[in-house]
Tab-separated table of C-alpha atoms in Angstrom:
chain	number	residue	atom	x	y	z
D	1	UNK	CA	254.593	129.077	118.819
D	2	UNK	CA	258.283	128.246	118.481
D	3	UNK	CA	260.870	130.722	117.266
D	4	UNK	CA	261.286	130.826	113.475
D	5	UNK	CA	264.325	129.072	112.047
D	6	UNK	CA	266.999	131.676	111.311
D	7	UNK	CA	270.614	131.543	110.150
D	8	UNK	CA	273.283	134.222	109.841
D	9	UNK	CA	275.902	133.876	107.100
D	10	UNK	CA	279.404	134.202	108.512
D	11	UNK	CA	281.357	133.360	105.346
D	12	UNK	CA	280.640	132.286	101.782
D	13	UNK	CA	283.097	129.554	100.791
D	14	UNK	CA	281.838	129.141	97.244
D	15	UNK	CA	278.664	130.019	95.436
D	16	UNK	CA	277.116	129.939	91.996
D	17	UNK	CA	273.674	131.070	90.911
D	18	UNK	CA	272.220	127.684	91.918
D	19	UNK	CA	274.350	126.200	94.706
D	20	UNK	CA	276.862	127.150	97.351
D	21	UNK	CA	278.555	126.454	100.638
D	22	UNK	CA	278.501	128.874	103.566
D	23	UNK	CA	279.610	128.919	107.169
D	24	UNK	CA	276.494	129.891	109.124
D	25	UNK	CA	275.416	130.351	112.732
D	26	UNK	CA	271.987	129.189	113.818
D	27	UNK	CA	270.377	132.107	115.636
D	28	UNK	CA	266.864	130.756	116.130
D	29	UNK	CA	264.880	127.525	115.916
D	30	UNK	CA	266.083	124.104	114.795
D	31	UNK	CA	267.346	124.109	111.206
D	32	UNK	CA	267.081	120.809	109.322
D	33	UNK	CA	268.141	119.375	105.990
D	34	UNK	CA	265.469	120.209	103.421
D	35	UNK	CA	264.375	123.453	105.104
D	36	UNK	CA	263.871	126.330	102.676
D	37	UNK	CA	265.118	129.836	103.506
D	38	UNK	CA	264.796	133.334	102.121
D	39	UNK	CA	266.738	136.507	102.903
D	40	UNK	CA	265.215	138.410	105.840
D	41	UNK	CA	264.144	142.043	105.347
D	42	UNK	CA	266.799	143.297	107.781
D	43	UNK	CA	269.585	141.446	105.973
D	44	UNK	CA	272.450	143.455	104.451
D	45	UNK	CA	271.767	141.693	101.142
D	46	UNK	CA	268.564	143.003	99.580
D	47	UNK	CA	268.417	140.364	96.833
D	48	UNK	CA	265.602	137.864	97.317
D	49	UNK	CA	266.843	134.309	97.603
D	50	UNK	CA	265.132	130.953	97.952
D	51	UNK	CA	267.545	128.360	99.297
D	52	UNK	CA	267.154	124.720	100.258
D	53	UNK	CA	269.570	123.082	102.701
D	54	UNK	CA	271.165	120.005	101.114
D	55	UNK	CA	273.826	119.130	103.740
D	56	UNK	CA	274.905	120.314	107.183
D	57	UNK	CA	278.524	119.681	108.166
D	58	UNK	CA	279.300	120.325	111.852
D	59	UNK	CA	282.914	119.164	111.803
D	60	UNK	CA	285.225	118.140	108.995
D	61	UNK	CA	283.380	115.332	107.198
D	62	UNK	CA	280.854	114.935	110.058
D	63	UNK	CA	277.393	115.493	108.608
D	64	UNK	CA	274.307	115.987	110.781
D	65	UNK	CA	270.556	116.299	110.168
D	66	UNK	CA	270.083	119.581	112.072
D	67	UNK	CA	271.700	122.501	113.912
D	68	UNK	CA	270.305	124.635	116.704
D	69	UNK	CA	271.403	127.834	118.468
D	70	UNK	CA	274.093	128.900	119.103
D	71	UNK	CA	275.928	126.378	116.930
D	72	UNK	CA	277.678	127.017	113.650
D	73	UNK	CA	278.128	124.703	110.687
D	74	UNK	CA	279.090	124.516	107.055
D	75	UNK	CA	275.832	124.416	105.096
D	76	UNK	CA	275.448	123.355	101.477
D	77	UNK	CA	272.589	125.257	99.805
D	78	UNK	CA	270.853	124.868	96.470
D	79	UNK	CA	268.445	127.262	94.811
D	80	UNK	CA	268.268	130.465	92.796
D	81	UNK	CA	270.089	133.406	94.302
D	82	UNK	CA	272.705	131.396	96.175
D	83	UNK	CA	275.435	133.398	94.457
D	84	UNK	CA	274.144	136.644	95.984
D	85	UNK	CA	274.749	135.581	99.617
D	86	UNK	CA	277.092	137.802	101.624
D	87	UNK	CA	278.655	137.932	105.084
D	88	UNK	CA	276.055	139.089	107.603
D	89	UNK	CA	272.978	138.017	105.641
D	90	UNK	CA	270.117	136.801	107.817
D	91	UNK	CA	268.173	133.869	106.394
D	92	UNK	CA	264.720	132.980	107.679
D	93	UNK	CA	262.726	129.826	107.017
D	94	UNK	CA	260.337	130.475	104.133
D	95	UNK	CA	257.383	129.072	106.100
D	96	UNK	CA	257.997	131.452	109.013
D	97	UNK	CA	256.509	134.937	109.360
D	98	UNK	CA	258.865	137.170	111.403
D	99	UNK	CA	256.026	139.647	112.037
D	100	UNK	CA	253.676	137.012	113.459
D	101	UNK	CA	253.504	137.226	117.249
D	102	UNK	CA	254.741	134.235	119.208
D	103	UNK	CA	252.599	132.684	121.906
């Protein structure tokens, strides 16, 4: 089984309760537009979030369909709880189980 998709929030550029833009680093898996993430248990932020990736911007005005480790990008999220994101938060794909052993 492949590594779960995981992101780490480096900076929150702007955020409301339902959308936001963050600088993130991909720390595991291949993260694609449309993937849904939640805050990992070991994240500094204990608020539960459910975020969908709307856009991934690798360079100024250069949009891509995915990012992979160890790359960083500006990611545009939508979903409840976006406003609670903080520096250092670990986001994990909602379909992934971090406790499930990999093969």
